[in-house]
Amino acid sequence: MGNVQLFDGISPESIEAMINCFKPEKRSFKRGETILVYASSLEYLCVLTAGRAHLYCMDSEGEYALLEQYGPDDIFGEVFAMPYGDLGYAVEADSDCQVLFFRFSCIYGRCPKACAHHSQLTRNLFELSARKAQSLSVRINMISKKSLRRKLQAYFDYLSEKTGSRSFQLDQSFSQLASYLCADRTSMMRELRNMCDEGLITRQGKNISLL
């Protein structure tokens, strides 16, 4: 749990004390199972301790949109993306997963002992919320591009900056990437081939290099 950003700056002893106090529920999920359907109120803060998952949104007409990818130690829950109107949010397992479910009321509730580590936890939660907002802003910038090529270039530039390299591996399938960029998969794969033919990128499977 020491690698979970929610617990940054908190000692292992304090983390153990909070775990004993919050009493999170540990659940296991198989690939393809729904981990959490977001409620209209703040119910859960979840920590993915093993496996991979993703958050998607579904509108009233069944239109699907991939929003985020999660790996070990990542956090999700209604506090980061509360549903509204006709939109429904859910987290689905991409592999076998282990998840800790914290009742959000335990985290934001006033600590009777006014513990320093509880105050640090609250600060960390606000910081995580700000980072989620920044991530959303980056995605909006990508999908607002007028052409599919510019969307792909913006996404590749983001991964290059994130990894510190002009060569990187996609962290999602091409179907998921198409959904993330609000694009048709067939059209996206054709554009990727065009970018390779024009010497803009090289691609081997999910390994991309910017030229």
PDB file of C-alpha atoms in Angstrom:
ATOM      1  CA  MET A   1       0.000   0.000   0.000  1.00  0.00           C
ATOM      2  CA  GLY A   2       3.017   2.275   0.308  1.00  0.00           C
ATOM      3  CA  ASN A   3       2.956   2.920  -3.465  1.00  0.00           C
ATOM      4  CA  VAL A   4      -0.661   4.114  -3.472  1.00  0.00           C
ATOM      5  CA  GLN A   5      -0.713   7.888  -4.030  1.00  0.00           C
ATOM      6  CA  LEU A   6      -3.584   8.255  -1.589  1.00  0.00           C
ATOM      7  CA  PHE A   7      -1.121   7.357   1.186  1.00  0.00           C
ATOM      8  CA  ASP A   8       1.817   9.552   0.088  1.00  0.00           C
ATOM      9  CA  GLY A   9       3.649  11.069   3.057  1.00  0.00           C
ATOM     10  CA  ILE A  10       2.056   8.668   5.547  1.00  0.00           C
ATOM     11  CA  SER A  11       4.168   6.179   7.489  1.00  0.00           C
ATOM     12  CA  PRO A  12       3.600   2.407   7.131  1.00  0.00           C
ATOM     13  CA  GLU A  13       2.473   2.300  10.761  1.00  0.00           C
ATOM     14  CA  SER A  14      -0.122   5.014  10.174  1.00  0.00           C
ATOM     15  CA  ILE A  15      -1.318   3.302   6.984  1.00  0.00           C
ATOM     16  CA  GLU A  16      -1.823   0.066   8.911  1.00  0.00           C
ATOM     17  CA  ALA A  17      -3.725   1.952  11.607  1.00  0.00           C
ATOM     18  CA  MET A  18      -5.997   3.560   9.009  1.00  0.00           C
ATOM     19  CA  ILE A  19      -6.619   0.225   7.286  1.00  0.00           C
ATOM     20  CA  ASN A  20      -7.683  -1.244  10.618  1.00  0.00           C
ATOM     21  CA  CYS A  21      -9.932   1.775  11.194  1.00  0.00           C
ATOM     22  CA  PHE A  22     -11.482   1.986   7.706  1.00  0.00           C
ATOM     23  CA  LYS A  23     -11.852  -1.807   7.352  1.00  0.00           C
ATOM     24  CA  PRO A  24     -11.924  -1.870   3.523  1.00  0.00           C
ATOM     25  CA  GLU A  25     -13.526  -4.845   1.800  1.00  0.00           C
ATOM     26  CA  LYS A  26     -11.211  -6.897  -0.425  1.00  0.00           C
ATOM     27  CA  ARG A  27     -12.868  -8.302  -3.547  1.00  0.00           C
ATOM     28  CA  SER A  28     -11.651 -10.400  -6.484  1.00  0.00           C
ATOM     29  CA  PHE A  29     -12.814 -10.080 -10.097  1.00  0.00           C
ATOM     30  CA  LYS A  30     -12.312 -12.069 -13.273  1.00  0.00           C
ATOM     31  CA  ARG A  31     -11.519 -10.522 -16.635  1.00  0.00           C
ATOM     32  CA  GLY A  32     -14.629  -8.922 -18.134  1.00  0.00           C
ATOM     33  CA  GLU A  33     -16.460  -8.593 -14.819  1.00  0.00           C
ATOM     34  CA  THR A  34     -17.849  -5.258 -13.667  1.00  0.00           C
ATOM     35  CA  ILE A  35     -15.946  -4.000 -10.630  1.00  0.00           C
ATOM     36  CA  LEU A  36     -17.981  -0.909  -9.815  1.00  0.00           C
ATOM     37  CA  VAL A  37     -21.009   0.884 -11.228  1.00  0.00           C
ATOM     38  CA  TYR A  38     -20.802   4.499 -10.133  1.00  0.00           C
ATOM     39  CA  ALA A  39     -23.651   5.723  -7.967  1.00  0.00           C
ATOM     40  CA  SER A  40     -25.052   9.257  -7.965  1.00  0.00           C
ATOM     41  CA  SER A  41     -23.590   9.776  -4.485  1.00  0.00           C
ATOM     42  CA  LEU A  42     -20.092   9.386  -3.056  1.00  0.00           C
ATOM     43  CA  GLU A  43     -20.042   5.767  -1.950  1.00  0.00           C
ATOM     44  CA  TYR A  44     -16.687   4.117  -2.636  1.00  0.00           C
ATOM     45  CA  LEU A  45     -13.037   4.914  -3.092  1.00  0.00           C
ATOM     46  CA  CYS A  46     -11.366   1.868  -4.629  1.00  0.00           C
ATOM     47  CA  VAL A  47      -7.703   0.853  -4.794  1.00  0.00           C
ATOM     48  CA  LEU A  48      -6.686  -1.625  -7.490  1.00  0.00           C
ATOM     49  CA  THR A  49      -4.057  -3.764  -5.773  1.00  0.00           C
ATOM     50  CA  ALA A  50      -3.518  -6.265  -8.622  1.00  0.00           C
ATOM     51  CA  GLY A  51      -4.513  -6.525 -12.288  1.00  0.00           C
ATOM     52  CA  ARG A  52      -5.696  -4.022 -14.888  1.00  0.00           C
ATOM     53  CA  ALA A  53      -9.075  -2.371 -15.462  1.00  0.00           C
ATOM     54  CA  HIS A  54     -10.717   0.519 -17.271  1.00  0.00           C
ATOM     55  CA  LEU A  55     -13.438   3.095 -16.711  1.00  0.00           C
ATOM     56  CA  TYR A  56     -16.047   3.541 -19.412  1.00  0.00           C
ATOM     57  CA  CYS A  57     -19.111   5.690 -19.932  1.00  0.00           C
ATOM     58  CA  MET A  58     -22.366   4.578 -21.573  1.00  0.00           C
ATOM     59  CA  ASP A  59     -25.131   6.933 -22.656  1.00  0.00           C
ATOM     60  CA  SER A  60     -28.864   6.194 -22.924  1.00  0.00           C
ATOM     61  CA  GLU A  61     -28.444   5.086 -26.557  1.00  0.00           C
ATOM     62  CA  GLY A  62     -25.738   2.568 -25.729  1.00  0.00           C
ATOM     63  CA  GLU A  63     -22.854   4.670 -27.031  1.00  0.00           C
ATOM     64  CA  TYR A  64     -19.642   3.464 -25.371  1.00  0.00           C
ATOM     65  CA  ALA A  65     -16.638   5.656 -24.514  1.00  0.00           C
ATOM     66  CA  LEU A  66     -13.418   4.556 -22.814  1.00  0.00           C
ATOM     67  CA  LEU A  67     -12.299   7.136 -20.249  1.00  0.00           C
ATOM     68  CA  GLU A  68      -9.364   5.808 -18.218  1.00  0.00           C
ATOM     69  CA  GLN A  69      -7.051   2.817 -17.802  1.00  0.00           C
ATOM     70  CA  TYR A  70      -6.039   1.502 -14.362  1.00  0.00           C
ATOM     71  CA  GLY A  71      -3.100  -0.575 -13.146  1.00  0.00           C
ATOM     72  CA  PRO A  72      -1.869  -1.736  -9.721  1.00  0.00           C
ATOM     73  CA  ASP A  73      -2.097   0.956  -7.000  1.00  0.00           C
ATOM     74  CA  ASP A  74      -4.407   3.173  -9.085  1.00  0.00           C
ATOM     75  CA  ILE A  75      -7.501   4.685  -7.478  1.00  0.00           C
ATOM     76  CA  PHE A  76     -11.031   5.178  -8.779  1.00  0.00           C
ATOM     77  CA  GLY A  77     -14.522   5.948  -7.511  1.00  0.00           C
ATOM     78  CA  GLU A  78     -17.389   8.410  -7.697  1.00  0.00           C
ATOM     79  CA  VAL A  79     -15.315  11.258  -6.264  1.00  0.00           C
ATOM     80  CA  PHE A  80     -13.394  11.430  -9.564  1.00  0.00           C
ATOM     81  CA  ALA A  81     -16.276  11.032 -12.031  1.00  0.00           C
ATOM     82  CA  MET A  82     -19.790  11.225 -10.673  1.00  0.00           C
ATOM     83  CA  PRO A  83     -22.468  10.220 -13.222  1.00  0.00           C
ATOM     84  CA  TYR A  84     -25.149  12.667 -14.260  1.00  0.00           C
ATOM     85  CA  GLY A  85     -28.128  12.791 -16.597  1.00  0.00           C
ATOM     86  CA  ASP A  86     -28.265   9.865 -18.991  1.00  0.00           C
ATOM     87  CA  LEU A  87     -24.605   8.927 -18.566  1.00  0.00           C
ATOM     88  CA  GLY A  88     -23.578   5.792 -16.695  1.00  0.00           C
ATOM     89  CA  TYR A  89     -20.044   5.079 -15.498  1.00  0.00           C
ATOM     90  CA  ALA A  90     -18.617   1.641 -14.730  1.00  0.00           C
ATOM     91  CA  VAL A  91     -15.219   0.046 -14.132  1.00  0.00           C
ATOM     92  CA  GLU A  92     -14.525  -3.274 -15.857  1.00  0.00           C
ATOM     93  CA  ALA A  93     -11.685  -5.741 -15.268  1.00  0.00           C
ATOM     94  CA  ASP A  94      -9.227  -6.212 -18.157  1.00  0.00           C
ATOM     95  CA  SER A  95      -7.585  -9.089 -16.273  1.00  0.00           C
ATOM     96  CA  ASP A  96      -8.072 -10.907 -12.984  1.00  0.00           C
ATOM     97  CA  CYS A  97      -8.150  -8.147 -10.349  1.00  0.00           C
ATOM     98  CA  GLN A  98      -7.914  -7.572  -6.615  1.00  0.00           C
ATOM     99  CA  VAL A  99      -9.622  -4.425  -5.336  1.00  0.00           C
ATOM    100  CA  LEU A 100      -9.955  -2.754  -1.932  1.00  0.00           C
ATOM    101  CA  PHE A 101     -13.287  -0.970  -1.406  1.00  0.00           C
ATOM    102  CA  PHE A 102     -13.175   1.910   1.092  1.00  0.00           C
ATOM    103  CA  ARG A 103     -16.394   3.549   2.211  1.00  0.00           C
ATOM    104  CA  PHE A 104     -15.906   7.178   1.242  1.00  0.00           C
ATOM    105  CA  SER A 105     -17.723   8.286   4.391  1.00  0.00           C
ATOM    106  CA  CYS A 106     -14.874   6.783   6.451  1.00  0.00           C
ATOM    107  CA  ILE A 107     -12.280   8.845   4.603  1.00  0.00           C
ATOM    108  CA  TYR A 108     -13.912  12.272   4.510  1.00  0.00           C
ATOM    109  CA  GLY A 109     -15.568  11.932   7.946  1.00  0.00           C
ATOM    110  CA  ARG A 110     -14.108  14.010  10.736  1.00  0.00           C
ATOM    111  CA  CYS A 111     -11.441  12.115  12.656  1.00  0.00           C
ATOM    112  CA  PRO A 112     -12.232  12.272  16.415  1.00  0.00           C
ATOM    113  CA  LYS A 113      -8.512  12.194  17.217  1.00  0.00           C
ATOM    114  CA  ALA A 114      -7.598  14.870  14.609  1.00  0.00           C
ATOM    115  CA  CYS A 115      -4.755  12.597  13.490  1.00  0.00           C
ATOM    116  CA  ALA A 116      -2.040  14.168  11.352  1.00  0.00           C
ATOM    117  CA  HIS A 117      -2.124  11.212   8.963  1.00  0.00           C
ATOM    118  CA  HIS A 118      -5.863  11.694   8.405  1.00  0.00           C
ATOM    119  CA  SER A 119      -5.241  15.326   7.453  1.00  0.00           C
ATOM    120  CA  GLN A 120      -2.489  14.194   5.059  1.00  0.00           C
ATOM    121  CA  LEU A 121      -4.910  11.686   3.540  1.00  0.00           C
ATOM    122  CA  THR A 122      -7.408  14.475   2.847  1.00  0.00           C
ATOM    123  CA  ARG A 123      -4.704  16.607   1.215  1.00  0.00           C
ATOM    124  CA  ASN A 124      -3.662  13.651  -0.944  1.00  0.00           C
ATOM    125  CA  LEU A 125      -7.261  13.127  -2.040  1.00  0.00           C
ATOM    126  CA  PHE A 126      -7.564  16.755  -3.148  1.00  0.00           C
ATOM    127  CA  GLU A 127      -4.282  16.467  -5.058  1.00  0.00           C
ATOM    128  CA  LEU A 128      -5.444  13.280  -6.776  1.00  0.00           C
ATOM    129  CA  SER A 129      -8.672  15.015  -7.782  1.00  0.00           C
ATOM    130  CA  ALA A 130      -6.644  17.844  -9.316  1.00  0.00           C
ATOM    131  CA  ARG A 131      -4.514  15.379 -11.271  1.00  0.00           C
ATOM    132  CA  LYS A 132      -7.636  13.637 -12.551  1.00  0.00           C
ATOM    133  CA  ALA A 133      -8.906  17.010 -13.760  1.00  0.00           C
ATOM    134  CA  GLN A 134      -5.591  17.624 -15.552  1.00  0.00           C
ATOM    135  CA  SER A 135      -5.795  14.192 -17.177  1.00  0.00           C
ATOM    136  CA  LEU A 136      -9.305  14.953 -18.378  1.00  0.00           C
ATOM    137  CA  SER A 137      -8.088  18.252 -19.838  1.00  0.00           C
ATOM    138  CA  VAL A 138      -5.364  16.409 -21.776  1.00  0.00           C
ATOM    139  CA  ARG A 139      -7.901  13.976 -23.217  1.00  0.00           C
ATOM    140  CA  ILE A 140     -10.279  16.775 -24.210  1.00  0.00           C
ATOM    141  CA  ASN A 141      -7.392  18.397 -26.069  1.00  0.00           C
ATOM    142  CA  MET A 142      -6.739  15.129 -27.935  1.00  0.00           C
ATOM    143  CA  ILE A 143     -10.290  14.350 -29.012  1.00  0.00           C
ATOM    144  CA  SER A 144     -10.982  17.969 -29.990  1.00  0.00           C
ATOM    145  CA  LYS A 145      -8.490  17.686 -32.866  1.00  0.00           C
ATOM    146  CA  LYS A 146     -10.240  17.956 -36.217  1.00  0.00           C
ATOM    147  CA  SER A 147      -8.556  14.976 -37.908  1.00  0.00           C
ATOM    148  CA  LEU A 148      -7.852  11.422 -36.785  1.00  0.00           C
ATOM    149  CA  ARG A 149      -4.173  11.859 -37.590  1.00  0.00           C
ATOM    150  CA  ARG A 150      -3.897  14.874 -35.314  1.00  0.00           C
ATOM    151  CA  LYS A 151      -5.645  12.917 -32.549  1.00  0.00           C
ATOM    152  CA  LEU A 152      -3.105  10.108 -32.904  1.00  0.00           C
ATOM    153  CA  GLN A 153      -0.201  12.532 -33.020  1.00  0.00           C
ATOM    154  CA  ALA A 154      -1.419  14.285 -29.874  1.00  0.00           C
ATOM    155  CA  TYR A 155      -1.776  10.940 -28.085  1.00  0.00           C
ATOM    156  CA  PHE A 156       1.682   9.764 -29.190  1.00  0.00           C
ATOM    157  CA  ASP A 157       3.227  13.080 -28.120  1.00  0.00           C
ATOM    158  CA  TYR A 158       1.593  12.614 -24.723  1.00  0.00           C
ATOM    159  CA  LEU A 159       3.008   9.073 -24.346  1.00  0.00           C
ATOM    160  CA  SER A 160       6.428  10.247 -25.500  1.00  0.00           C
ATOM    161  CA  GLU A 161       6.479  12.980 -22.864  1.00  0.00           C
ATOM    162  CA  LYS A 162       5.109  10.608 -20.221  1.00  0.00           C
ATOM    163  CA  THR A 163       7.745   7.919 -20.867  1.00  0.00           C
ATOM    164  CA  GLY A 164      10.596  10.297 -21.708  1.00  0.00           C
ATOM    165  CA  SER A 165      11.242   8.423 -24.945  1.00  0.00           C
ATOM    166  CA  ARG A 166      10.264   8.603 -28.613  1.00  0.00           C
ATOM    167  CA  SER A 167       9.721   4.834 -28.506  1.00  0.00           C
ATOM    168  CA  PHE A 168       7.027   3.402 -26.251  1.00  0.00           C
ATOM    169  CA  GLN A 169       4.425   0.670 -25.944  1.00  0.00           C
ATOM    170  CA  LEU A 170       0.706   1.375 -25.969  1.00  0.00           C
ATOM    171  CA  ASP A 171      -0.853   0.540 -22.622  1.00  0.00           C
ATOM    172  CA  GLN A 172      -4.185  -0.458 -24.155  1.00  0.00           C
ATOM    173  CA  SER A 173      -5.539  -2.462 -27.078  1.00  0.00           C
ATOM    174  CA  PHE A 174      -6.173  -0.787 -30.431  1.00  0.00           C
ATOM    175  CA  SER A 175      -9.921  -1.191 -29.901  1.00  0.00           C
ATOM    176  CA  GLN A 176      -9.620   0.610 -26.575  1.00  0.00           C
ATOM    177  CA  LEU A 177      -7.418   3.293 -28.125  1.00  0.00           C
ATOM    178  CA  ALA A 178     -10.008   3.928 -30.841  1.00  0.00           C
ATOM    179  CA  SER A 179     -12.694   4.295 -28.179  1.00  0.00           C
ATOM    180  CA  TYR A 180     -10.441   6.571 -26.105  1.00  0.00           C
ATOM    181  CA  LEU A 181      -9.925   8.849 -29.116  1.00  0.00           C
ATOM    182  CA  CYS A 182     -13.613   8.672 -30.116  1.00  0.00           C
ATOM    183  CA  ALA A 183     -12.658   7.117 -33.454  1.00  0.00           C
ATOM    184  CA  ASP A 184     -13.626   4.140 -35.601  1.00  0.00           C
ATOM    185  CA  ARG A 185     -11.101   1.313 -35.145  1.00  0.00           C
ATOM    186  CA  THR A 186     -10.909   0.455 -38.860  1.00  0.00           C
ATOM    187  CA  SER A 187     -10.282   4.090 -39.789  1.00  0.00           C
ATOM    188  CA  MET A 188      -7.680   4.408 -37.041  1.00  0.00           C
ATOM    189  CA  MET A 189      -5.758   1.322 -38.169  1.00  0.00           C
ATOM    190  CA  ARG A 190      -5.767   2.647 -41.740  1.00  0.00           C
ATOM    191  CA  GLU A 191      -4.407   5.995 -40.547  1.00  0.00           C
ATOM    192  CA  LEU A 192      -1.684   4.228 -38.568  1.00  0.00           C
ATOM    193  CA  ARG A 193      -0.629   2.380 -41.717  1.00  0.00           C
ATOM    194  CA  ASN A 194      -0.565   5.675 -43.622  1.00  0.00           C
ATOM    195  CA  MET A 195       1.600   7.266 -40.946  1.00  0.00           C
ATOM    196  CA  CYS A 196       4.015   4.340 -41.206  1.00  0.00           C
ATOM    197  CA  ASP A 197       4.103   4.551 -45.019  1.00  0.00           C
ATOM    198  CA  GLU A 198       4.819   8.285 -44.845  1.00  0.00           C
ATOM    199  CA  GLY A 199       7.724   7.799 -42.430  1.00  0.00           C
ATOM    200  CA  LEU A 200       6.106   9.531 -39.466  1.00  0.00           C
ATOM    201  CA  ILE A 201       6.183   6.481 -37.193  1.00  0.00           C
ATOM    202  CA  THR A 202       7.239   2.839 -37.095  1.00  0.00           C
ATOM    203  CA  ARG A 203       5.023   0.225 -35.517  1.00  0.00           C
ATOM    204  CA  GLN A 204       5.551  -3.356 -34.386  1.00  0.00           C
ATOM    205  CA  GLY A 205       2.417  -4.565 -32.675  1.00  0.00           C
ATOM    206  CA  LYS A 206       1.748  -2.061 -29.898  1.00  0.00           C
ATOM    207  CA  ASN A 207       5.337  -0.731 -29.977  1.00  0.00           C
ATOM    208  CA  ILE A 208       5.446   2.752 -31.534  1.00  0.00           C
ATOM    209  CA  SER A 209       8.457   4.883 -32.458  1.00  0.00           C
ATOM    210  CA  LEU A 210       8.181   8.506 -33.537  1.00  0.00           C
ATOM    211  CA  LEU A 211      10.476   9.412 -36.444  1.00  0.00           C
TER     212      LEU A 211
END
